[in-house]
PDB file of C-alpha atoms and ligand atoms in Angstrom:
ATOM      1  CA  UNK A   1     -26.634   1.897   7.715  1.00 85.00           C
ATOM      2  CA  UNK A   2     -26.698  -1.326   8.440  1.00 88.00           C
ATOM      3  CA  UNK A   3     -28.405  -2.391   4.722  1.00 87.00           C
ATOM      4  CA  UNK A   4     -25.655  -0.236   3.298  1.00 86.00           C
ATOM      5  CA  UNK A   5     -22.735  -2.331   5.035  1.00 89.00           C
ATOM      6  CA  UNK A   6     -24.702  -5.187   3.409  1.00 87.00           C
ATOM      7  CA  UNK A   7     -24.716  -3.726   0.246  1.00 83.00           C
ATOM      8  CA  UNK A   8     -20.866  -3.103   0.459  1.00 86.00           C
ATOM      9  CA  UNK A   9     -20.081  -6.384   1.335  1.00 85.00           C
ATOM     10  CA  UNK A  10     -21.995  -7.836  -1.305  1.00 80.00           C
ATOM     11  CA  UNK A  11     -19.937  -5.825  -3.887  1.00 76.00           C
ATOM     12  CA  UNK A  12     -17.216  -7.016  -2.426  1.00 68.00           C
ATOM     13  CA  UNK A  13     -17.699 -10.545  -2.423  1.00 62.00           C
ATOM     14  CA  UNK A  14     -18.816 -10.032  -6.310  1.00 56.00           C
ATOM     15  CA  UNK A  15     -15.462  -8.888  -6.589  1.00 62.00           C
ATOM     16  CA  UNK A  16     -16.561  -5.214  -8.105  1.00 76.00           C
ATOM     17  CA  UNK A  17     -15.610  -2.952  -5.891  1.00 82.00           C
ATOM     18  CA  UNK A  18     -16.417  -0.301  -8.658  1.00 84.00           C
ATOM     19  CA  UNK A  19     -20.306  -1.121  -8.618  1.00 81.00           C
ATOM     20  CA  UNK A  20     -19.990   0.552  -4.607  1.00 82.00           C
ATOM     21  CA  UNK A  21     -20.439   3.400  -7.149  1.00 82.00           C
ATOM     22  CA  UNK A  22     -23.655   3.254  -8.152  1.00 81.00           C
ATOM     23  CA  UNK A  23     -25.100   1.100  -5.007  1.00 79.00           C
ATOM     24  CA  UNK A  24     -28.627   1.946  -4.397  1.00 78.00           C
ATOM     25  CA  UNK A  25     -28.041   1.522  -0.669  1.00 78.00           C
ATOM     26  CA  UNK A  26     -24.982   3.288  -0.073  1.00 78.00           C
ATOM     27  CA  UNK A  27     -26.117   6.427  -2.209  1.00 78.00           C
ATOM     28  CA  UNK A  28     -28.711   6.954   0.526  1.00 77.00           C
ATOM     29  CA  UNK A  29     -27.917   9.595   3.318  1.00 74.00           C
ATOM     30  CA  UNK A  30     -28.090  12.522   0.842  1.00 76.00           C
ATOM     31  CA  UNK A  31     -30.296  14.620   2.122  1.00 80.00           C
ATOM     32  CA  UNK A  32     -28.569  18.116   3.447  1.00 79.00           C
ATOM     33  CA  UNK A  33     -29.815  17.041   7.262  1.00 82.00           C
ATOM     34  CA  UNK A  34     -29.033  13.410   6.700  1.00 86.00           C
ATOM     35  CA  UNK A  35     -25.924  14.130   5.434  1.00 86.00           C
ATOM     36  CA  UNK A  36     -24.399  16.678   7.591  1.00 89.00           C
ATOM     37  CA  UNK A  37     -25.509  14.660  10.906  1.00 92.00           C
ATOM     38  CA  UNK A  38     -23.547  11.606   9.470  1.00 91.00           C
ATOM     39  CA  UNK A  39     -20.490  13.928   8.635  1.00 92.00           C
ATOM     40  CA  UNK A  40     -20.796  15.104  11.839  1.00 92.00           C
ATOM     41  CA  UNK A  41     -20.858  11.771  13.765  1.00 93.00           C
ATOM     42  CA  UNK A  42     -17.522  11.274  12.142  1.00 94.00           C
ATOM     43  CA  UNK A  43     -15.956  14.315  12.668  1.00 93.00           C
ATOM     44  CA  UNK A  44     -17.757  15.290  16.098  1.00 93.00           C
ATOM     45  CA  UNK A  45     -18.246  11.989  17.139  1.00 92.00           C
ATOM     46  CA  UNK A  46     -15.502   9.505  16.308  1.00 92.00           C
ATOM     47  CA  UNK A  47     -12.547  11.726  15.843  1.00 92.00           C
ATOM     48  CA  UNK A  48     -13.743  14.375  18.460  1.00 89.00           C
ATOM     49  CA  UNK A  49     -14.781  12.687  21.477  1.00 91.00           C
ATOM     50  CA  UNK A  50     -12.745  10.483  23.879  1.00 91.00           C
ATOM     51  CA  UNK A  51     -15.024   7.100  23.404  1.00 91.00           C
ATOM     52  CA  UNK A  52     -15.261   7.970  19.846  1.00 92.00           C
ATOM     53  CA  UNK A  53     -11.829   8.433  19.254  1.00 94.00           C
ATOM     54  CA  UNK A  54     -11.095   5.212  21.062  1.00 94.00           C
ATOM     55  CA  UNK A  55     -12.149   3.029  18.186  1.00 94.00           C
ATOM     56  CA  UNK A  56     -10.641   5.379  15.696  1.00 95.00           C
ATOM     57  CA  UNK A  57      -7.553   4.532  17.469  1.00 95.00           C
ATOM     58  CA  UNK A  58      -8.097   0.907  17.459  1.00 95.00           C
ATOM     59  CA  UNK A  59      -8.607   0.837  13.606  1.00 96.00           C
ATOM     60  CA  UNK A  60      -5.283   2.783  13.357  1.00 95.00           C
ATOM     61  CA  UNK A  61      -3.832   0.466  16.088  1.00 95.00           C
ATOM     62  CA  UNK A  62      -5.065  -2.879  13.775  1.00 94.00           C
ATOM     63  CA  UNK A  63      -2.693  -1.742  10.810  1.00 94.00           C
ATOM     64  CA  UNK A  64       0.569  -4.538  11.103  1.00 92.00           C
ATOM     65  CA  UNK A  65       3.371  -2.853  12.359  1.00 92.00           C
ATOM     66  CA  UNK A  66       1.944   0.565  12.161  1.00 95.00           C
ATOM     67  CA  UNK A  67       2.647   0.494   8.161  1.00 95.00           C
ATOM     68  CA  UNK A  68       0.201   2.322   5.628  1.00 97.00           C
ATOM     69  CA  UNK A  69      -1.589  -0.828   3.814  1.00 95.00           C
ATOM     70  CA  UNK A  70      -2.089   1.734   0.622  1.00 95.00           C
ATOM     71  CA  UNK A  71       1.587   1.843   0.414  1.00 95.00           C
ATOM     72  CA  UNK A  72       3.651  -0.172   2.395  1.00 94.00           C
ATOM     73  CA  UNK A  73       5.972   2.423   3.780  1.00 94.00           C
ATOM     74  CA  UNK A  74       4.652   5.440   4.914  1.00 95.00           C
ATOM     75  CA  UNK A  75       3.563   5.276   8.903  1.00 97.00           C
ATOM     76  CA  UNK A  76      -0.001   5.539   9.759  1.00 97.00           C
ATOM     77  CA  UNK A  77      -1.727   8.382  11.319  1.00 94.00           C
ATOM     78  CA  UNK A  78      -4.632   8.657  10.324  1.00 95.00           C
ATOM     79  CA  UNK A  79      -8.259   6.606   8.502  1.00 95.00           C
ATOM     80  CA  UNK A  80      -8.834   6.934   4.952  1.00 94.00           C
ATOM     81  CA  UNK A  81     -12.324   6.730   3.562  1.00 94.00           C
ATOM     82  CA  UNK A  82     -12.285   4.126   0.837  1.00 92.00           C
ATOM     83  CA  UNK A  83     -15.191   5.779  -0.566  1.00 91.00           C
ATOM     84  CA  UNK A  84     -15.377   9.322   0.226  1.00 91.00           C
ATOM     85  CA  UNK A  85     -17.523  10.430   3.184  1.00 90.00           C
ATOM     86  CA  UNK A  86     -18.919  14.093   0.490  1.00 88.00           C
ATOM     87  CA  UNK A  87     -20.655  10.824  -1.919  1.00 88.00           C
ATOM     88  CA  UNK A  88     -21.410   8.216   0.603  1.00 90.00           C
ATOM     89  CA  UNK A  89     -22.244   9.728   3.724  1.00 91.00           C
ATOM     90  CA  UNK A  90     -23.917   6.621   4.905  1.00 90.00           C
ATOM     91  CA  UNK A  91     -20.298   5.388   4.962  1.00 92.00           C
ATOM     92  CA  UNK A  92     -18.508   8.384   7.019  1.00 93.00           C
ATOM     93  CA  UNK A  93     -18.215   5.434  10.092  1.00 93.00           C
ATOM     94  CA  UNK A  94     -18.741   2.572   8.547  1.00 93.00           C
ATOM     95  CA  UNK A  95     -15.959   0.368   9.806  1.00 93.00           C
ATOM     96  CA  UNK A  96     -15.201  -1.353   6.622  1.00 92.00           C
ATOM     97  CA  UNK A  97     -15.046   1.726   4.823  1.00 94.00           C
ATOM     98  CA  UNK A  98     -12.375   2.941   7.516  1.00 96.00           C
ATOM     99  CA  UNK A  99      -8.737   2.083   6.132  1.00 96.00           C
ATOM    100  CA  UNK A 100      -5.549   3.125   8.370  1.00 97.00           C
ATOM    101  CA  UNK A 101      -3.723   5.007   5.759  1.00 96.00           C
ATOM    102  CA  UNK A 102      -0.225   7.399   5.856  1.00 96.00           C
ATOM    103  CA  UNK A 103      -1.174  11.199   5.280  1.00 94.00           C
ATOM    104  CA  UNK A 104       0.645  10.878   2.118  1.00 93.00           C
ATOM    105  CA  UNK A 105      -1.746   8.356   0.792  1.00 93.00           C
ATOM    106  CA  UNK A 106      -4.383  10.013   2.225  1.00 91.00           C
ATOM    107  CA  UNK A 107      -3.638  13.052   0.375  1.00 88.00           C
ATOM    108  CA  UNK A 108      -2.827  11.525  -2.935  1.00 82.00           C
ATOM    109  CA  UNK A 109      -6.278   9.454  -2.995  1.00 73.00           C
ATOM    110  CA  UNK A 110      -8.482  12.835  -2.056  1.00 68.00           C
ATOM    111  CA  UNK A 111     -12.315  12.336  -2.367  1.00 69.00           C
ATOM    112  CA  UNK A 112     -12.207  11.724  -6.935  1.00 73.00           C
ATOM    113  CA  UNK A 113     -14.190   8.214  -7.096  1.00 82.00           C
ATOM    114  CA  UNK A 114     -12.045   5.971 -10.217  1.00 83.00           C
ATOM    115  CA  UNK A 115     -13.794   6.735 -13.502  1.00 84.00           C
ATOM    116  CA  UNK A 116     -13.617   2.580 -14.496  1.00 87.00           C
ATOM    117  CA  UNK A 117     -13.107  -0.493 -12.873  1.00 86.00           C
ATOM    118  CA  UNK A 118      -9.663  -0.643 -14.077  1.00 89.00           C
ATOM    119  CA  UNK A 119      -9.029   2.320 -12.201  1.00 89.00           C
ATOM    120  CA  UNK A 120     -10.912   1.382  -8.701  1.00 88.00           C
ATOM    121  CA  UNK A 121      -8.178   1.421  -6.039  1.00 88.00           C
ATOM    122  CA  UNK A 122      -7.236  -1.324  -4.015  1.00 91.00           C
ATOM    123  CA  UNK A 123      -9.509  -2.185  -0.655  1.00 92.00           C
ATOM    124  CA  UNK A 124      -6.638  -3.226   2.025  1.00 91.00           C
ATOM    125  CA  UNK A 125      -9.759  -5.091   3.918  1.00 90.00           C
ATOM    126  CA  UNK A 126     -11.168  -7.096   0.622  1.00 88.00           C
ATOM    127  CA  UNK A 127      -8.716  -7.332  -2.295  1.00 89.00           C
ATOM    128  CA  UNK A 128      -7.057 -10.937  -2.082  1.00 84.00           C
ATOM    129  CA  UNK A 129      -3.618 -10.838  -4.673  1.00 88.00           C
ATOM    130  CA  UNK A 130      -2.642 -14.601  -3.657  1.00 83.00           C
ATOM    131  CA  UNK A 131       0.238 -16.035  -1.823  1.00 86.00           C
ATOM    132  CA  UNK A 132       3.181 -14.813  -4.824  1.00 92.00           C
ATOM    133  CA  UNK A 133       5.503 -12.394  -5.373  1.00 95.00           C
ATOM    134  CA  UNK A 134       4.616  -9.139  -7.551  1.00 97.00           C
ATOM    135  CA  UNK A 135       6.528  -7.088  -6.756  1.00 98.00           C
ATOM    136  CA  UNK A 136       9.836  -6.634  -7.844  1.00 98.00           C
ATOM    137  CA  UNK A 137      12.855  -4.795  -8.539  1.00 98.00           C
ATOM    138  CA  UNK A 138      16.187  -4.039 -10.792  1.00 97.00           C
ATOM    139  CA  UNK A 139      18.883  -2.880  -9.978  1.00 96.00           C
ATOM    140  CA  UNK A 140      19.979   0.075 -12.566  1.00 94.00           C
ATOM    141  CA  UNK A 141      24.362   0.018 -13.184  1.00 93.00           C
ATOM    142  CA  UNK A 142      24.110   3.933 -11.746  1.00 91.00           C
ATOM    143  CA  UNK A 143      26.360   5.398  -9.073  1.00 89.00           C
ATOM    144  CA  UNK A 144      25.574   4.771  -6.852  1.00 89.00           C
ATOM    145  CA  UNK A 145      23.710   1.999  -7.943  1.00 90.00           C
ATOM    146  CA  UNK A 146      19.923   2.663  -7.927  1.00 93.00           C
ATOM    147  CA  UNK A 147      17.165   0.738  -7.667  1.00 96.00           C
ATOM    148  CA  UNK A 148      13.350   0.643  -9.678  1.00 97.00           C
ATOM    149  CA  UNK A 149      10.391  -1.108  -8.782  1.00 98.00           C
ATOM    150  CA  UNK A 150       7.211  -2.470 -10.956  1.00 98.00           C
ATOM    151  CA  UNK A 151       4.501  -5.042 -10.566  1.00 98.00           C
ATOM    152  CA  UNK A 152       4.687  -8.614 -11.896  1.00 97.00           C
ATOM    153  CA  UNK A 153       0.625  -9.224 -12.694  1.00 95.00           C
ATOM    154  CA  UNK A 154       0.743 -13.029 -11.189  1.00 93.00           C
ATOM    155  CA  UNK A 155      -0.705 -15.600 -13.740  1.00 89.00           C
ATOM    156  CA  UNK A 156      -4.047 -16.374 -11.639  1.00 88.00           C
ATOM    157  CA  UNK A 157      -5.047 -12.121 -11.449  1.00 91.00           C
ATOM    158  CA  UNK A 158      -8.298 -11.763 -13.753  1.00 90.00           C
ATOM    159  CA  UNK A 159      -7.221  -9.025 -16.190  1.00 91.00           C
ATOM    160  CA  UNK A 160      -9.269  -6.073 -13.941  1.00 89.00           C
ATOM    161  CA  UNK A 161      -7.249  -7.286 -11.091  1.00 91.00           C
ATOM    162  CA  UNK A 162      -4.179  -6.615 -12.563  1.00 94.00           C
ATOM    163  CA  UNK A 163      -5.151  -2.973 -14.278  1.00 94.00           C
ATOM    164  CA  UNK A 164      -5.980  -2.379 -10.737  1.00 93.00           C
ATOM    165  CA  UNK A 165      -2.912  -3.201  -9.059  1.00 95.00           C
ATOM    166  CA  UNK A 166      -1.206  -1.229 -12.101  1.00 96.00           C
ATOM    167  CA  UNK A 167      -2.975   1.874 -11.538  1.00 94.00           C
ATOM    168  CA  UNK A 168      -2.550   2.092  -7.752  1.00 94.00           C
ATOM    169  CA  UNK A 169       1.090   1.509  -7.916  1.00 96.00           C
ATOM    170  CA  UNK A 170       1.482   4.436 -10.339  1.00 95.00           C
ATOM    171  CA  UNK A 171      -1.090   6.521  -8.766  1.00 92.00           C
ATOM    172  CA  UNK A 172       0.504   6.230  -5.333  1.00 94.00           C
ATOM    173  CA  UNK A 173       3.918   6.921  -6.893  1.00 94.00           C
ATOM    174  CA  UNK A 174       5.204   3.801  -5.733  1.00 96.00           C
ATOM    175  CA  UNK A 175       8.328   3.498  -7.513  1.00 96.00           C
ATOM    176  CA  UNK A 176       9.549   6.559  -6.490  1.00 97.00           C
ATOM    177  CA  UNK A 177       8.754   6.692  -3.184  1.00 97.00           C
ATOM    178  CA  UNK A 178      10.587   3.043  -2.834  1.00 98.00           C
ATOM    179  CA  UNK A 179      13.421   3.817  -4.955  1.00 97.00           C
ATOM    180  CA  UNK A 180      14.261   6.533  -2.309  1.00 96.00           C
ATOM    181  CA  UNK A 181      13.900   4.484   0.397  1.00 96.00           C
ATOM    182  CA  UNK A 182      16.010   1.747  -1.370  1.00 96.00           C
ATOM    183  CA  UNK A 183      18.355   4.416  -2.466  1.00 94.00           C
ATOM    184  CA  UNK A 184      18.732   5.796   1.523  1.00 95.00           C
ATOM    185  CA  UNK A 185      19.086   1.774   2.611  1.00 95.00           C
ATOM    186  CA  UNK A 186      21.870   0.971   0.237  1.00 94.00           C
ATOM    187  CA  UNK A 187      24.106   4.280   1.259  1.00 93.00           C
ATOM    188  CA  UNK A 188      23.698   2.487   4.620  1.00 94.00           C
ATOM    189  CA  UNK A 189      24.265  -0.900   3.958  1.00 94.00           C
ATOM    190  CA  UNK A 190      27.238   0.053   1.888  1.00 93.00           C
ATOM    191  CA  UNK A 191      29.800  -0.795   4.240  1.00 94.00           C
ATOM    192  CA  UNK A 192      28.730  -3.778   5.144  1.00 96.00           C
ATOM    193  CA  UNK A 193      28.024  -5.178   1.685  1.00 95.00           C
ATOM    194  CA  UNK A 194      31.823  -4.144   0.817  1.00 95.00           C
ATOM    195  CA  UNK A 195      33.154  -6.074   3.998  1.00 96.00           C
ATOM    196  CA  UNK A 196      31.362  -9.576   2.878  1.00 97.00           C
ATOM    197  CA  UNK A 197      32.446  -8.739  -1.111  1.00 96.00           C
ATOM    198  CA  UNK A 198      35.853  -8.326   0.016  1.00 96.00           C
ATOM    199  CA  UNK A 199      35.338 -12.120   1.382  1.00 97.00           C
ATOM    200  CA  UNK A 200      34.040 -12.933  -2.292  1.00 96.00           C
ATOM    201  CA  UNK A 201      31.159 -12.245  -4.664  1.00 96.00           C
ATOM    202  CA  UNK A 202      29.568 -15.414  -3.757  1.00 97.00           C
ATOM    203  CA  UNK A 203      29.353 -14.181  -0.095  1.00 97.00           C
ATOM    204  CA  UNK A 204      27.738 -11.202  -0.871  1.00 97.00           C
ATOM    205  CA  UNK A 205      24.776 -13.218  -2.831  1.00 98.00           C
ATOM    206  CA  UNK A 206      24.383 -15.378  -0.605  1.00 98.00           C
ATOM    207  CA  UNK A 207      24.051 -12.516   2.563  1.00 98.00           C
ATOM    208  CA  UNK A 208      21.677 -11.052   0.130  1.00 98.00           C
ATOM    209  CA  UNK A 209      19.463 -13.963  -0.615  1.00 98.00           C
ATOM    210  CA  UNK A 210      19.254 -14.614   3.267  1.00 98.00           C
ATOM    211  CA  UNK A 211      18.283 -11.456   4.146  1.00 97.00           C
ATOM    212  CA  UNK A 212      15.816 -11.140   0.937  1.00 98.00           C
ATOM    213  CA  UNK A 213      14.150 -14.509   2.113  1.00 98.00           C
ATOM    214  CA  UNK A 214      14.188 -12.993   6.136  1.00 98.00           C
ATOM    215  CA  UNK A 215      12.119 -10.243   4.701  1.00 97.00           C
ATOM    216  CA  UNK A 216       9.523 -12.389   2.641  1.00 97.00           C
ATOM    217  CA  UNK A 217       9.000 -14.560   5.446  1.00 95.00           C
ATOM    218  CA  UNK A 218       7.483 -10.932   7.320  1.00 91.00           C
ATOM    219  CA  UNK A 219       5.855  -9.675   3.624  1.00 93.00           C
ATOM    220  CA  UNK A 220       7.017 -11.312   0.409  1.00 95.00           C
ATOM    221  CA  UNK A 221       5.884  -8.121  -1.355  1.00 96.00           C
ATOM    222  CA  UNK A 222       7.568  -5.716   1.273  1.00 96.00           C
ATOM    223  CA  UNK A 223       9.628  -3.239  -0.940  1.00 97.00           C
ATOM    224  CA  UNK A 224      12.770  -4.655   1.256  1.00 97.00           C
ATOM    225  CA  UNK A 225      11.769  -7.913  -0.153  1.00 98.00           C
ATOM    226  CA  UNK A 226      11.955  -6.900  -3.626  1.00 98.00           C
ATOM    227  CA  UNK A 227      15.269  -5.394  -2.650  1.00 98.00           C
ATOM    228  CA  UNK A 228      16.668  -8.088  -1.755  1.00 98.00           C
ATOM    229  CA  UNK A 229      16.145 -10.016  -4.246  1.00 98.00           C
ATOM    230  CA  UNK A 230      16.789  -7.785  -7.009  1.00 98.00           C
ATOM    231  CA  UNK A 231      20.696  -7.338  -4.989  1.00 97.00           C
ATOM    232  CA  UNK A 232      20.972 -10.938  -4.870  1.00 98.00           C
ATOM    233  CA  UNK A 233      20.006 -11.490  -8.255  1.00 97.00           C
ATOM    234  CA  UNK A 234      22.592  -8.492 -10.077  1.00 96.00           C
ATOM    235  CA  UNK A 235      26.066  -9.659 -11.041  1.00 96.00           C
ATOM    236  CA  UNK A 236      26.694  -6.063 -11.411  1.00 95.00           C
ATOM    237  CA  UNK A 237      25.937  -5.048  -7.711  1.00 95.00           C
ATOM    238  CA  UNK A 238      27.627  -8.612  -6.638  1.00 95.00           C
ATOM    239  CA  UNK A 239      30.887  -7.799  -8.688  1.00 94.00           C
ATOM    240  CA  UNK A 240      31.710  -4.691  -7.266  1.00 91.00           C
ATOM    241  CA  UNK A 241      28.942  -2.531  -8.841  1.00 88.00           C
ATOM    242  CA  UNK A 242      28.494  -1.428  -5.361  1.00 83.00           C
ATOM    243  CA  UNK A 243      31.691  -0.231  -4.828  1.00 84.00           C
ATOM    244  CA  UNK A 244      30.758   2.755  -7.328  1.00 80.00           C
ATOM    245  CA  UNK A 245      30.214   6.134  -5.438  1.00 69.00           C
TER     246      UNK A 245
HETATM  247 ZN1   ZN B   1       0.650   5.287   2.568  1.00 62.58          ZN
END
């Protein structure tokens, strides 16, 4: 096990997480016996039994403010496998291989392994997207006034990198499941946001850019961030566009 974590590590630093795939080390454990004690030690072992289940909790505990890394908003409760415990058995309690994840994303990633690099999801533990913004929004002239998300590739992503970031956005549903929780914040910001227009528009933006730069000083690619900024950034919304129910 030990020569497998090597293995996946190595991948990792080559940045191609899609050659895990075919990883002479990791594909070990495939024996029936082998395989079904190692399934076991993660299902008997570390979910199952109190010191086991200990360091299960911890990995959940390590995820920042109890937040799904896959998705950024759905609450974690309980460990993904990044590569699924049925192919890599060797990796059923491997640590690294041991992502806190919402049961959404859970759900939505199952046990399929990405047919192409282009295609391998995101590793919260190993994939590095810099220090800039890519995520953002627009506000859309509805009413009430909606909100869609979508990734900005950033100009130093290697081509893979962004195809990557691409796919896992749209195969976690991403701007969806934030325009609904955008949607949801605005109904209750409302209010508010009509008391500081009725001051002026430049108020408003100016609220808005604050609280858009509060939130990227905790993650500048939070969907609150992108938010923000898209709010701050709309004449229409600053204007009265809000007003619109
Ligand atoms: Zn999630």
């Amino acid at each position: 096990m030990q020569t497998a974590e090597a293995g996946y590590l190595r991948c990792a630093g080559g940045a191609d997480l899609h050659a895990l795939h075919t990883s002479p080390d990791l594909l070990k454990g495939q024996e029936h016996d082998d395989r079904e004690a190692l399934i076991r030690a993660y299902d008997q072992g570390l979910v199952g039994r109190k010191a086991g289940r200990a360091l299960y909790d911890s990995i959940m505990a390590a995820a920042p403010h109890g937040e799904c890394p896959l998705c950024g908003t759905g609450e974690v409760d309980t460990l993904d496998h990044y590569l699924p415990k049925t192919v890599f058995p060797l990796c059923a309690i491997m640590p690294i291989n041991l992502v806190p994840a919402c049961m959404h994303c859970n759900h939505s990633k199952g046990a399929a392994l990405a047919a192409s690099p282009d295609t391998q999801p995101l590793h919260p533990y190993l994939d590095q997207l810099g220090s800039e913004r890519w995520l953002v929004a627009d506000v859309r002239p509805t009413v009430p006034a909606s909100v869609c998300f979508r990734v900005q590739a950033q100009a130093g992503w290697p081509p893979s990198l962004a195809a990557r970031v691409q796919h896992h956005f749209d195969s976690y549903n991403l701007d969806y499941r934030y325009g609904q929780k955008a949607g949801r914040h605005l109904a209750g910001s409302r209010r508010d946001h009509a008391r500081l227009l009725a001051l002026g528009p430049d108020i408003l933006r100016d609220a808005l850019m604050e609280d858009a730069e509060s939130w990227a000083r905790t993650d500048l690619n939070a969907w609150e961030t992108a938010l923000y900024f898209a709010l701050a950034g709309s004449d229409w919304y600053v204007n009265g566009g809000l007003l619109h129910t």
